[in-house]
Short mmCIF file of N, CA, C and O in Angstrom, two decimals:
data_model
loop_
_atom_site.label_atom_id
_atom_site.label_comp_id
_atom_site.label_asym_id
_atom_site.label_seq_id
_atom_site.Cartn_x
_atom_site.Cartn_y
_atom_site.Cartn_z
N MET U 275 168.38 -13.80 85.36
CA MET U 275 168.56 -13.81 83.97
C MET U 275 169.54 -13.53 83.47
O MET U 275 170.44 -12.59 83.81
N ALA U 276 170.27 -13.83 82.22
CA ALA U 276 171.82 -13.78 81.55
C ALA U 276 171.34 -12.96 81.21
O ALA U 276 170.63 -11.89 80.51
N ASP U 277 172.39 -11.83 80.82
CA ASP U 277 172.97 -10.42 80.27
C ASP U 277 172.68 -11.02 78.77
O ASP U 277 172.27 -9.61 78.51
N ASN U 278 172.50 -11.47 78.08
CA ASN U 278 172.35 -11.62 76.70
C ASN U 278 171.72 -12.73 76.29
O ASN U 278 171.89 -13.97 76.94
N GLN U 279 170.40 -12.43 76.03
CA GLN U 279 169.63 -13.23 75.44
C GLN U 279 169.09 -13.22 73.75
O GLN U 279 169.10 -11.98 73.02
N GLU U 280 169.02 -14.13 73.17
CA GLU U 280 168.39 -14.10 72.04
C GLU U 280 167.41 -15.05 71.99
O GLU U 280 167.23 -15.88 72.16
N ALA U 281 166.37 -14.57 70.56
CA ALA U 281 165.06 -15.44 70.53
C ALA U 281 164.84 -14.91 68.79
O ALA U 281 165.17 -13.91 68.28
N THR U 282 165.02 -16.01 67.76
CA THR U 282 164.42 -15.58 66.38
C THR U 282 163.44 -17.09 66.22
O THR U 282 163.22 -18.33 66.40
N LEU U 283 162.82 -16.36 65.09
CA LEU U 283 161.82 -16.97 64.38
C LEU U 283 161.44 -16.86 63.04
O LEU U 283 161.74 -15.41 62.49
N THR U 284 161.72 -17.60 62.27
CA THR U 284 161.48 -17.60 60.93
C THR U 284 159.89 -17.97 60.67
O THR U 284 159.65 -18.91 60.97
N LEU U 285 159.05 -17.13 59.44
CA LEU U 285 158.16 -17.63 59.03
C LEU U 285 157.78 -17.21 57.53
O LEU U 285 158.34 -16.32 57.52
N PRO U 286 156.55 -17.76 57.24
CA PRO U 286 156.39 -17.59 55.50
C PRO U 286 155.80 -16.34 55.40
O PRO U 286 155.23 -15.57 56.23
N SER U 287 156.46 -15.81 54.30
CA SER U 287 155.76 -14.24 53.83
C SER U 287 154.27 -14.27 53.42
O SER U 287 153.50 -14.46 52.37
N ALA U 288 153.40 -14.70 54.72
CA ALA U 288 152.00 -14.67 54.44
C ALA U 288 151.45 -13.88 55.37
O ALA U 288 151.76 -13.45 56.51
N PRO U 289 150.11 -12.93 55.25
CA PRO U 289 149.49 -12.21 56.38
C PRO U 289 149.34 -12.86 57.66
O PRO U 289 149.50 -12.18 58.57
N ALA U 290 148.97 -13.91 57.63
CA ALA U 290 148.58 -14.59 58.95
C ALA U 290 150.09 -14.60 60.12
O ALA U 290 150.04 -14.46 60.98
N SER U 291 151.20 -14.89 59.13
CA SER U 291 152.49 -14.44 60.01
C SER U 291 152.67 -13.30 60.75
O SER U 291 153.06 -13.04 61.47
N VAL U 292 151.92 -12.35 60.46
CA VAL U 292 152.12 -10.84 61.05
C VAL U 292 151.43 -11.37 62.70
O VAL U 292 152.14 -10.75 63.86
N THR U 293 150.41 -11.61 62.86
CA THR U 293 150.04 -12.07 64.26
C THR U 293 151.14 -12.88 64.49
O THR U 293 151.38 -12.81 65.65
N ALA U 294 151.18 -13.97 63.96
CA ALA U 294 152.20 -15.19 64.57
C ALA U 294 153.84 -14.43 65.18
O ALA U 294 154.39 -14.34 66.05
N ALA U 295 154.20 -13.35 64.50
CA ALA U 295 155.52 -12.42 64.76
C ALA U 295 154.85 -11.47 66.17
O ALA U 295 155.71 -11.62 66.89
N ARG U 296 153.80 -10.68 66.20
CA ARG U 296 153.64 -10.25 67.32
C ARG U 296 153.16 -11.00 68.54
O ARG U 296 153.87 -10.87 69.51
N ARG U 297 152.82 -12.00 68.48
CA ARG U 297 152.53 -12.94 69.48
C ARG U 297 154.25 -13.73 70.01
O ARG U 297 153.86 -13.73 71.04
N HIS U 298 154.93 -13.78 68.92
CA HIS U 298 156.29 -14.32 69.29
C HIS U 298 156.86 -13.22 70.24
O HIS U 298 157.40 -13.19 71.57
N VAL U 299 156.64 -11.96 69.65
CA VAL U 299 157.81 -10.95 70.72
C VAL U 299 156.81 -10.94 71.91
O VAL U 299 157.87 -10.50 72.64
N THR U 300 156.02 -11.08 71.71
CA THR U 300 154.80 -11.03 72.91
C THR U 300 155.62 -11.85 74.10
O THR U 300 155.99 -11.53 75.38
N ASP U 301 155.41 -12.98 73.74
CA ASP U 301 156.08 -14.25 74.25
C ASP U 301 156.98 -14.23 74.90
O ASP U 301 157.86 -14.11 76.08
N VAL U 302 158.31 -13.88 73.93
CA VAL U 302 159.52 -13.59 74.36
C VAL U 302 160.00 -12.78 75.33
O VAL U 302 160.64 -12.67 76.59
N LEU U 303 159.12 -11.64 75.43
CA LEU U 303 159.33 -10.09 75.99
C LEU U 303 158.83 -10.49 77.89
O LEU U 303 159.32 -10.25 78.39
N LEU U 304 157.48 -11.29 77.19
CA LEU U 304 157.43 -11.49 78.87
C LEU U 304 157.86 -12.46 79.58
O LEU U 304 158.59 -12.41 81.08
N SER U 305 158.55 -13.46 78.78
CA SER U 305 159.52 -14.36 79.37
C SER U 305 160.81 -13.33 79.62
O SER U 305 161.41 -14.08 80.73
N TRP U 306 161.19 -12.56 79.48
CA TRP U 306 162.16 -11.93 79.58
C TRP U 306 162.20 -10.84 80.67
O TRP U 306 163.11 -9.77 81.45
N GLY U 307 160.93 -10.78 81.15
CA GLY U 307 160.58 -9.40 82.13
C GLY U 307 159.85 -8.48 82.10
O GLY U 307 160.10 -7.64 82.86
N LEU U 308 159.40 -8.27 80.52
CA LEU U 308 158.98 -7.00 80.34
C LEU U 308 157.32 -6.96 80.42
O LEU U 308 156.95 -8.12 80.03
N GLY U 309 156.74 -5.87 81.12
CA GLY U 309 155.67 -5.69 81.95
C GLY U 309 154.70 -6.10 80.47
O GLY U 309 154.63 -5.30 79.76
N GLU U 310 153.40 -6.96 80.73
CA GLU U 310 152.53 -6.82 79.74
C GLU U 310 151.51 -5.64 79.36
O GLU U 310 151.45 -5.74 78.51
N SER U 311 151.32 -4.89 80.08
CA SER U 311 150.69 -3.54 79.83
C SER U 311 151.66 -2.42 79.93
O SER U 311 150.70 -1.15 80.04
N THR U 312 152.65 -2.61 79.52
CA THR U 312 153.45 -1.62 79.53
C THR U 312 153.28 -0.58 78.45
O THR U 312 152.91 -1.00 77.35
N ASP U 313 153.73 0.19 78.30
CA ASP U 313 153.74 1.34 76.99
C ASP U 313 155.25 0.47 76.15
O ASP U 313 154.92 0.51 74.89
N ALA U 314 155.99 0.00 76.35
CA ALA U 314 157.46 -0.60 75.86
C ALA U 314 156.66 -1.44 75.29
O ALA U 314 156.68 -1.82 73.82
N MET U 315 155.90 -2.59 75.82
CA MET U 315 155.42 -4.08 75.27
C MET U 315 154.48 -3.40 74.28
O MET U 315 154.60 -3.85 72.88
N GLU U 316 153.37 -2.01 74.04
CA GLU U 316 152.64 -1.64 73.46
C GLU U 316 153.35 -1.36 72.05
O GLU U 316 153.02 -1.92 70.68
N SER U 317 153.97 -0.93 72.13
CA SER U 317 155.39 -0.11 71.17
C SER U 317 155.93 -1.29 70.08
O SER U 317 156.08 -1.01 69.07
N LEU U 318 156.50 -2.13 70.95
CA LEU U 318 157.23 -3.09 70.17
C LEU U 318 156.51 -3.74 69.61
O LEU U 318 156.55 -4.42 68.45
N ARG U 319 155.14 -4.47 70.08
CA ARG U 319 154.07 -5.15 69.31
C ARG U 319 153.56 -4.23 67.95
O ARG U 319 153.54 -5.50 67.00
N LEU U 320 153.58 -2.99 67.83
CA LEU U 320 153.17 -2.17 67.18
C LEU U 320 154.34 -1.96 65.67
O LEU U 320 154.03 -2.36 64.88
N ILE U 321 155.78 -1.90 66.71
CA ILE U 321 156.71 -2.06 65.60
C ILE U 321 156.41 -3.24 65.23
O ILE U 321 156.83 -3.47 63.80
N VAL U 322 156.72 -4.66 65.51
CA VAL U 322 156.97 -6.07 65.16
C VAL U 322 155.78 -5.89 63.56
O VAL U 322 156.17 -6.66 62.89
N SER U 323 154.66 -5.49 64.11
CA SER U 323 153.52 -5.61 63.16
C SER U 323 153.60 -5.02 61.89
O SER U 323 153.49 -5.52 60.94
N GLU U 324 154.52 -3.76 61.97
CA GLU U 324 154.85 -2.90 60.99
C GLU U 324 155.76 -3.61 60.25
O GLU U 324 155.87 -3.54 59.15
N LEU U 325 156.83 -3.89 60.97
CA LEU U 325 157.61 -4.33 60.23
C LEU U 325 157.54 -5.70 59.32
O LEU U 325 158.03 -5.82 58.26
N ALA U 326 156.95 -6.57 60.05
CA ALA U 326 156.75 -7.93 59.47
C ALA U 326 155.49 -7.79 58.18
O ALA U 326 155.64 -8.51 57.29
N THR U 327 154.52 -6.88 58.54
CA THR U 327 153.27 -6.46 57.31
C THR U 327 154.59 -5.89 56.30
O THR U 327 154.03 -6.38 54.64
N ASN U 328 155.05 -5.07 56.53
CA ASN U 328 156.06 -4.67 55.37
C ASN U 328 157.33 -5.80 54.48
O ASN U 328 157.01 -5.94 53.30
N ALA U 329 157.28 -6.65 55.27
CA ALA U 329 158.17 -7.90 54.84
C ALA U 329 157.11 -8.63 53.96
O ALA U 329 157.47 -8.94 52.71
N VAL U 330 155.64 -9.01 54.50
CA VAL U 330 154.80 -9.34 53.91
C VAL U 330 154.61 -8.66 52.30
O VAL U 330 154.57 -9.48 51.10
N GLN U 331 154.25 -7.75 52.57
CA GLN U 331 153.39 -6.93 51.37
C GLN U 331 154.56 -6.25 50.48
O GLN U 331 154.11 -6.33 49.67
N HIS U 332 155.47 -6.03 50.64
CA HIS U 332 156.58 -5.16 49.94
C HIS U 332 157.87 -5.77 49.46
O HIS U 332 158.58 -5.13 48.74
N THR U 333 158.11 -7.00 49.50
CA THR U 333 159.08 -7.88 49.02
C THR U 333 158.31 -8.71 47.62
O THR U 333 159.55 -8.97 47.02
N CYS U 334 157.71 -8.18 47.41
CA CYS U 334 157.08 -8.52 45.89
C CYS U 334 157.23 -9.93 45.60
O CYS U 334 157.47 -10.67 44.33
N GLY U 335 156.89 -11.03 46.53
CA GLY U 335 157.12 -12.07 46.47
C GLY U 335 158.63 -13.01 46.15
O GLY U 335 158.82 -14.24 46.26
N GLN U 336 159.71 -12.36 46.48
CA GLN U 336 161.35 -12.03 46.23
C GLN U 336 161.50 -12.81 47.71
O GLN U 336 162.98 -13.48 47.29
N SER U 337 160.64 -12.69 48.35
CA SER U 337 161.08 -13.12 49.87
C SER U 337 159.76 -14.26 50.25
O SER U 337 159.09 -13.96 50.99
N PRO U 338 160.18 -15.30 50.55
CA PRO U 338 159.36 -16.35 50.76
C PRO U 338 159.03 -16.65 52.24
O PRO U 338 158.08 -17.05 52.73
N VAL U 339 160.20 -16.05 53.08
CA VAL U 339 159.98 -16.02 54.46
C VAL U 339 160.42 -14.67 55.02
O VAL U 339 161.17 -14.11 54.07
N PHE U 340 160.26 -14.37 56.17
CA PHE U 340 160.68 -13.69 56.71
C PHE U 340 161.57 -14.03 57.87
O PHE U 340 160.84 -14.60 58.74
N THR U 341 162.20 -13.50 59.00
CA THR U 341 162.73 -13.95 60.48
C THR U 341 162.66 -12.78 61.50
O THR U 341 163.22 -11.45 60.89
N VAL U 342 162.03 -13.23 62.60
CA VAL U 342 162.30 -11.91 63.73
C VAL U 342 163.14 -12.38 64.72
O VAL U 342 163.46 -13.19 65.10
N ASP U 343 164.33 -11.22 64.99
CA ASP U 343 165.08 -11.67 65.77
C ASP U 343 165.10 -10.47 66.90
O ASP U 343 164.41 -9.07 66.64
N LEU U 344 165.33 -11.32 67.95
CA LEU U 344 165.48 -10.73 69.64
C LEU U 344 166.67 -10.41 70.13
O LEU U 344 166.76 -11.74 70.30
N ARG U 345 167.08 -9.50 70.71
CA ARG U 345 168.44 -10.23 71.33
C ARG U 345 168.27 -8.65 72.64
O ARG U 345 168.34 -7.33 71.95
N LEU U 346 169.24 -9.41 73.10
CA LEU U 346 168.83 -8.89 74.95
C LEU U 346 169.99 -8.34 75.14
O LEU U 346 171.05 -9.58 75.41
N GLU U 347 170.89 -7.46 74.89
CA GLU U 347 172.41 -7.03 75.07
C GLU U 347 172.59 -6.11 76.47
O GLU U 347 172.28 -5.25 76.36
N GLY U 348 173.41 -7.56 77.14
CA GLY U 348 174.07 -6.57 78.78
C GLY U 348 172.88 -5.95 79.41
O GLY U 348 173.02 -4.94 80.13
N ALA U 349 171.71 -6.56 79.01
CA ALA U 349 170.14 -6.11 79.87
C ALA U 349 170.47 -4.31 79.91
O ALA U 349 169.52 -3.90 80.51
N GLU U 350 170.70 -4.03 78.66
CA GLU U 350 170.81 -2.75 78.42
C GLU U 350 170.25 -2.04 77.56
O GLU U 350 169.37 -0.98 77.71
N TRP U 351 169.96 -3.03 76.59
CA TRP U 351 169.37 -2.70 74.86
C TRP U 351 168.68 -4.15 74.32
O TRP U 351 169.16 -4.72 74.36
N LEU U 352 167.39 -3.46 73.85
CA LEU U 352 166.90 -4.71 73.40
C LEU U 352 166.86 -4.33 71.75
O LEU U 352 166.87 -2.95 71.31
N ARG U 353 167.17 -5.10 70.95
CA ARG U 353 167.10 -5.24 69.46
C ARG U 353 166.17 -6.10 68.98
O ARG U 353 166.12 -7.11 69.24
N LEU U 354 165.40 -5.67 68.42
CA LEU U 354 164.36 -6.25 67.21
C LEU U 354 164.31 -5.72 65.85
O LEU U 354 164.92 -4.81 65.52
N GLY U 355 164.94 -6.97 65.27
CA GLY U 355 165.14 -6.97 63.90
C GLY U 355 164.17 -7.65 63.10
O GLY U 355 163.59 -8.89 63.68
N VAL U 356 163.40 -7.38 61.96
CA VAL U 356 162.88 -8.31 60.87
C VAL U 356 163.46 -8.27 59.55
O VAL U 356 164.06 -7.38 58.84
N SER U 357 164.34 -9.68 59.13
CA SER U 357 165.14 -9.70 57.73
C SER U 357 164.36 -10.52 56.57
O SER U 357 163.05 -11.08 56.91
N ASP U 358 164.37 -10.17 55.67
CA ASP U 358 164.02 -11.04 54.09
C ASP U 358 164.88 -10.96 53.43
O ASP U 358 166.05 -10.20 53.27
N SER U 359 164.40 -11.18 52.55
CA SER U 359 165.78 -11.15 51.47
C SER U 359 165.84 -10.34 50.34
O SER U 359 166.11 -10.99 49.05
N HIS U 360 164.77 -9.57 50.23
CA HIS U 360 164.49 -8.62 48.86
C HIS U 360 165.31 -7.66 48.85
O HIS U 360 165.63 -6.89 50.43
N PRO U 361 166.02 -7.34 48.18
CA PRO U 361 167.53 -6.37 47.81
C PRO U 361 166.81 -4.91 48.26
O PRO U 361 167.98 -4.28 48.73
N ARG U 362 165.61 -4.62 48.00
CA ARG U 362 165.20 -2.83 48.27
C ARG U 362 165.12 -2.66 49.42
O ARG U 362 164.41 -3.40 50.17
N ARG U 363 165.68 -1.57 50.10
CA ARG U 363 165.96 -1.11 51.28
C ARG U 363 164.13 -0.53 51.30
O ARG U 363 163.92 0.19 50.29
N PRO U 364 163.60 -0.03 52.54
CA PRO U 364 162.53 0.24 53.10
C PRO U 364 162.78 1.83 52.34
O PRO U 364 163.84 2.22 52.52
N ARG U 365 161.57 2.42 51.74
CA ARG U 365 161.25 3.83 51.21
C ARG U 365 160.12 4.38 51.51
O ARG U 365 158.82 3.82 51.43
N ARG U 366 159.86 5.50 51.65
CA ARG U 366 158.57 6.22 51.99
C ARG U 366 157.77 6.35 50.90
O ARG U 366 158.45 6.75 49.73
N LEU U 367 156.74 5.87 50.96
CA LEU U 367 155.50 5.89 49.99
C LEU U 367 154.95 6.90 49.37
O LEU U 367 155.30 8.15 49.86
N PRO U 368 154.67 7.33 48.44
CA PRO U 368 154.28 8.78 47.77
C PRO U 368 153.06 9.29 48.67
O PRO U 368 152.13 8.47 48.95
N ALA U 369 153.10 10.82 49.10
CA ALA U 369 151.83 11.16 49.58
C ALA U 369 150.31 10.75 49.18
O ALA U 369 149.47 10.23 50.20
N ALA U 370 149.90 10.33 47.75
CA ALA U 370 149.00 9.97 47.48
C ALA U 370 148.88 8.35 47.94
O ALA U 370 147.29 8.63 48.14
N VAL U 371 149.63 7.83 48.18
CA VAL U 371 149.35 6.42 48.59
C VAL U 371 149.24 6.21 49.98
O VAL U 371 148.77 5.09 50.66
N GLN U 372 149.86 6.94 50.51
CA GLN U 372 150.12 7.15 51.92
C GLN U 372 148.70 7.66 52.48
O GLN U 372 148.53 7.40 54.30
N GLN U 373 147.55 7.61 51.80
CA GLN U 373 146.50 7.77 52.55
C GLN U 373 145.59 6.61 52.78
O GLN U 373 144.89 7.01 54.10
N ASP U 374 146.08 5.66 52.14
CA ASP U 374 145.25 4.17 52.68
C ASP U 374 146.52 3.01 53.58
O ASP U 374 145.96 2.55 54.43
N ASN U 375 147.64 3.38 53.17
CA ASN U 375 148.66 2.93 54.00
C ASN U 375 150.11 3.67 53.34
O ASN U 375 150.41 4.75 53.41
N GLY U 376 151.17 2.64 54.01
CA GLY U 376 152.60 3.50 53.67
C GLY U 376 153.23 4.40 54.98
O GLY U 376 154.40 4.99 54.55
N ARG U 377 152.28 4.40 56.02
CA ARG U 377 152.96 5.10 57.42
C ARG U 377 153.43 4.10 58.18
O ARG U 377 154.16 4.95 59.31
N GLY U 378 153.97 3.34 57.95
CA GLY U 378 154.69 1.92 58.95
C GLY U 378 155.83 2.70 59.02
O GLY U 378 156.28 2.42 60.40
N LEU U 379 156.57 3.08 58.52
CA LEU U 379 158.01 3.42 58.86
C LEU U 379 158.21 4.73 59.50
O LEU U 379 158.89 5.19 60.27
N ALA U 380 157.11 5.48 59.18
CA ALA U 380 157.07 7.01 60.36
C ALA U 380 156.53 6.51 61.45
O ALA U 380 156.84 7.02 62.42
N ILE U 381 155.73 5.62 61.54
CA ILE U 381 155.24 5.29 62.91
C ILE U 381 156.04 4.31 63.78
O ILE U 381 156.68 4.88 64.80
N ILE U 382 157.10 3.86 62.75
CA ILE U 382 158.30 2.68 63.42
C ILE U 382 159.46 3.90 64.27
O ILE U 382 159.83 3.93 65.58
N ARG U 383 159.93 4.90 63.25
CA ARG U 383 160.83 6.06 63.87
C ARG U 383 160.14 6.94 64.48
O ARG U 383 160.99 6.97 65.79
N ALA U 384 158.65 6.90 64.85
CA ALA U 384 158.26 7.77 66.05
C ALA U 384 158.47 7.13 67.29
O ALA U 384 158.77 7.56 68.46
N LEU U 385 157.95 6.06 67.29
CA LEU U 385 157.74 5.04 68.23
C LEU U 385 159.35 4.96 68.79
O LEU U 385 159.68 4.76 70.07
N THR U 386 160.38 4.33 68.15
CA THR U 386 161.58 4.18 68.55
C THR U 386 162.19 5.33 69.14
O THR U 386 162.83 5.18 69.85
N ALA U 387 161.84 6.56 68.62
CA ALA U 387 162.69 7.76 68.80
C ALA U 387 161.95 7.94 70.00
O ALA U 387 162.81 8.72 71.50
N GLU U 388 160.60 8.30 70.37
CA GLU U 388 159.82 8.52 71.77
C GLU U 388 160.78 7.43 72.62
O GLU U 388 160.60 7.93 73.93
N SER U 389 160.94 6.50 72.45
CA SER U 389 161.80 5.26 73.49
C SER U 389 163.24 5.65 73.94
O SER U 389 163.58 5.07 74.78
N GLY U 390 164.01 6.69 73.40
CA GLY U 390 165.30 6.86 73.48
C GLY U 390 165.94 5.93 72.44
O GLY U 390 167.44 5.42 72.73
N GLY U 391 165.46 5.13 71.15
CA GLY U 391 166.48 4.40 70.47
C GLY U 391 166.68 4.90 69.20
O GLY U 391 166.27 5.93 68.52
N ARG U 392 166.67 4.03 68.08
CA ARG U 392 167.17 4.17 66.85
C ARG U 392 167.02 3.11 65.89
O ARG U 392 166.65 2.12 66.52
N MET U 393 166.25 3.42 64.86
CA MET U 393 166.32 2.32 63.73
C MET U 393 167.16 2.38 62.59
O MET U 393 168.12 3.71 61.99
N THR U 394 167.70 1.56 62.65
CA THR U 394 168.70 1.25 60.90
C THR U 394 168.33 -0.25 60.20
O THR U 394 167.39 -1.08 60.42
N VAL U 395 169.13 0.15 59.28
CA VAL U 395 168.54 -1.05 57.89
C VAL U 395 169.91 -1.17 57.57
O VAL U 395 170.93 -0.58 57.26
N ALA U 396 170.05 -2.83 57.78
CA ALA U 396 171.52 -3.17 57.29
C ALA U 396 171.41 -4.99 56.59
O ALA U 396 170.30 -5.07 56.39
N PRO U 397 172.16 -4.85 55.88
CA PRO U 397 172.30 -6.02 54.57
C PRO U 397 172.10 -7.46 55.49
O PRO U 397 172.82 -7.48 56.62
N ALA U 398 171.42 -8.56 55.09
CA ALA U 398 171.42 -9.37 55.85
C ALA U 398 171.74 -10.81 54.45
O ALA U 398 171.84 -9.97 53.20
N GLY U 399 171.93 -11.85 54.78
CA GLY U 399 171.87 -13.08 53.95
C GLY U 399 170.81 -12.71 52.95
O GLY U 399 169.92 -12.63 52.82
N ARG U 400 171.40 -13.71 51.62
CA ARG U 400 170.43 -13.80 50.85
C ARG U 400 170.14 -12.67 49.98
O ARG U 400 169.29 -12.40 49.06
N GLY U 401 171.23 -11.72 49.88
CA GLY U 401 170.86 -10.40 49.36
C GLY U 401 169.83 -9.56 49.68
O GLY U 401 169.74 -8.46 49.35
N GLY U 402 169.46 -9.70 51.14
CA GLY U 402 168.24 -8.91 51.78
C GLY U 402 168.79 -7.82 52.81
O GLY U 402 169.96 -7.63 52.78
N LYS U 403 167.66 -7.26 53.38
CA LYS U 403 167.95 -6.45 54.66
C LYS U 403 167.82 -7.04 55.44
O LYS U 403 166.27 -7.57 55.92
N THR U 404 167.79 -6.23 56.86
CA THR U 404 167.15 -6.76 58.42
C THR U 404 167.01 -4.95 58.61
O THR U 404 167.88 -3.90 58.64
N VAL U 405 165.96 -4.67 59.03
CA VAL U 405 165.59 -3.63 59.90
C VAL U 405 165.80 -3.74 61.00
O VAL U 405 164.76 -4.75 61.76
N TRP U 406 166.65 -3.02 61.86
CA TRP U 406 166.66 -3.01 63.25
C TRP U 406 166.22 -2.01 64.29
O TRP U 406 166.03 -0.80 63.54
N VAL U 407 165.73 -2.46 65.45
CA VAL U 407 165.03 -1.28 66.09
C VAL U 407 165.95 -1.66 67.42
O VAL U 407 165.84 -2.67 68.17
N ASP U 408 166.45 -0.40 67.67
CA ASP U 408 167.56 -0.37 69.73
C ASP U 408 166.71 0.59 70.31
O ASP U 408 166.58 1.36 69.81
N ILE U 409 166.27 -0.53 71.26
CA ILE U 409 165.61 0.65 72.14
C ILE U 409 166.39 0.35 73.56
O ILE U 409 166.49 -0.76 74.14
N PRO U 410 166.22 1.52 74.26
CA PRO U 410 166.81 0.79 75.90
C PRO U 410 166.26 -0.05 76.62
O PRO U 410 164.39 0.01 76.70
N TRP U 411 166.47 -0.93 76.95
CA TRP U 411 165.82 -2.41 78.09
C TRP U 411 164.97 -1.76 79.52
O TRP U 411 165.90 -1.63 79.85
N VAL U 412 164.06 -1.94 79.78
CA VAL U 412 163.42 -1.51 81.10
C VAL U 412 162.77 -2.45 81.59
O VAL U 412 161.53 -2.11 81.12
N PRO U 413 163.07 -3.39 82.06
CA PRO U 413 162.10 -4.75 81.90
C PRO U 413 161.03 -4.37 83.24
O PRO U 413 161.58 -3.44 84.02
N MET U 414 159.73 -4.60 83.54
CA MET U 414 159.08 -4.30 84.52
C MET U 414 158.43 -3.07 84.37
O MET U 414 158.13 -2.65 85.43
N ALA U 415 159.02 -2.54 83.75
CA ALA U 415 158.16 -0.83 83.17
C ALA U 415 156.93 -0.77 83.61
O ALA U 415 156.00 -1.38 83.52
N THR U 416 156.37 0.16 84.24
CA THR U 416 154.87 0.26 85.06
C THR U 416 154.83 1.79 83.81
O THR U 416 152.98 1.71 84.07
N ALA U 417 154.93 2.40 83.37
CA ALA U 417 154.28 3.57 82.39
C ALA U 417 154.60 3.02 80.73
O ALA U 417 155.07 2.18 80.41
#
């Protein structure tokens, strides 16, 4: 396997695209050597689900599509990013709203920190942003 690999998928901002994003990430990571039933795979599936859901629900129709990027950098770090064209950065919802939803960013931060990684938000094309999650790459992990 090459030290640097990339995979990108652009999907419509529709609820069904969350499942497609999760499937894409799973397929790519399996092809790059990450075990199917590892904690890392489960965490990454949940992270992409939360990020894709945010891209669909919180762009208020201003982002007709979102893009999922996977980058394996030097066989040491995995970067997972979800980009949309909405200019507003992700933000925590008020506590009253969080009773039913709004915990996605907290979940993403916790899973990312637990794996020794970090989450960042960067400007993206079309005036939007990309939420990046960087975690150490551990292929074929059994835990």
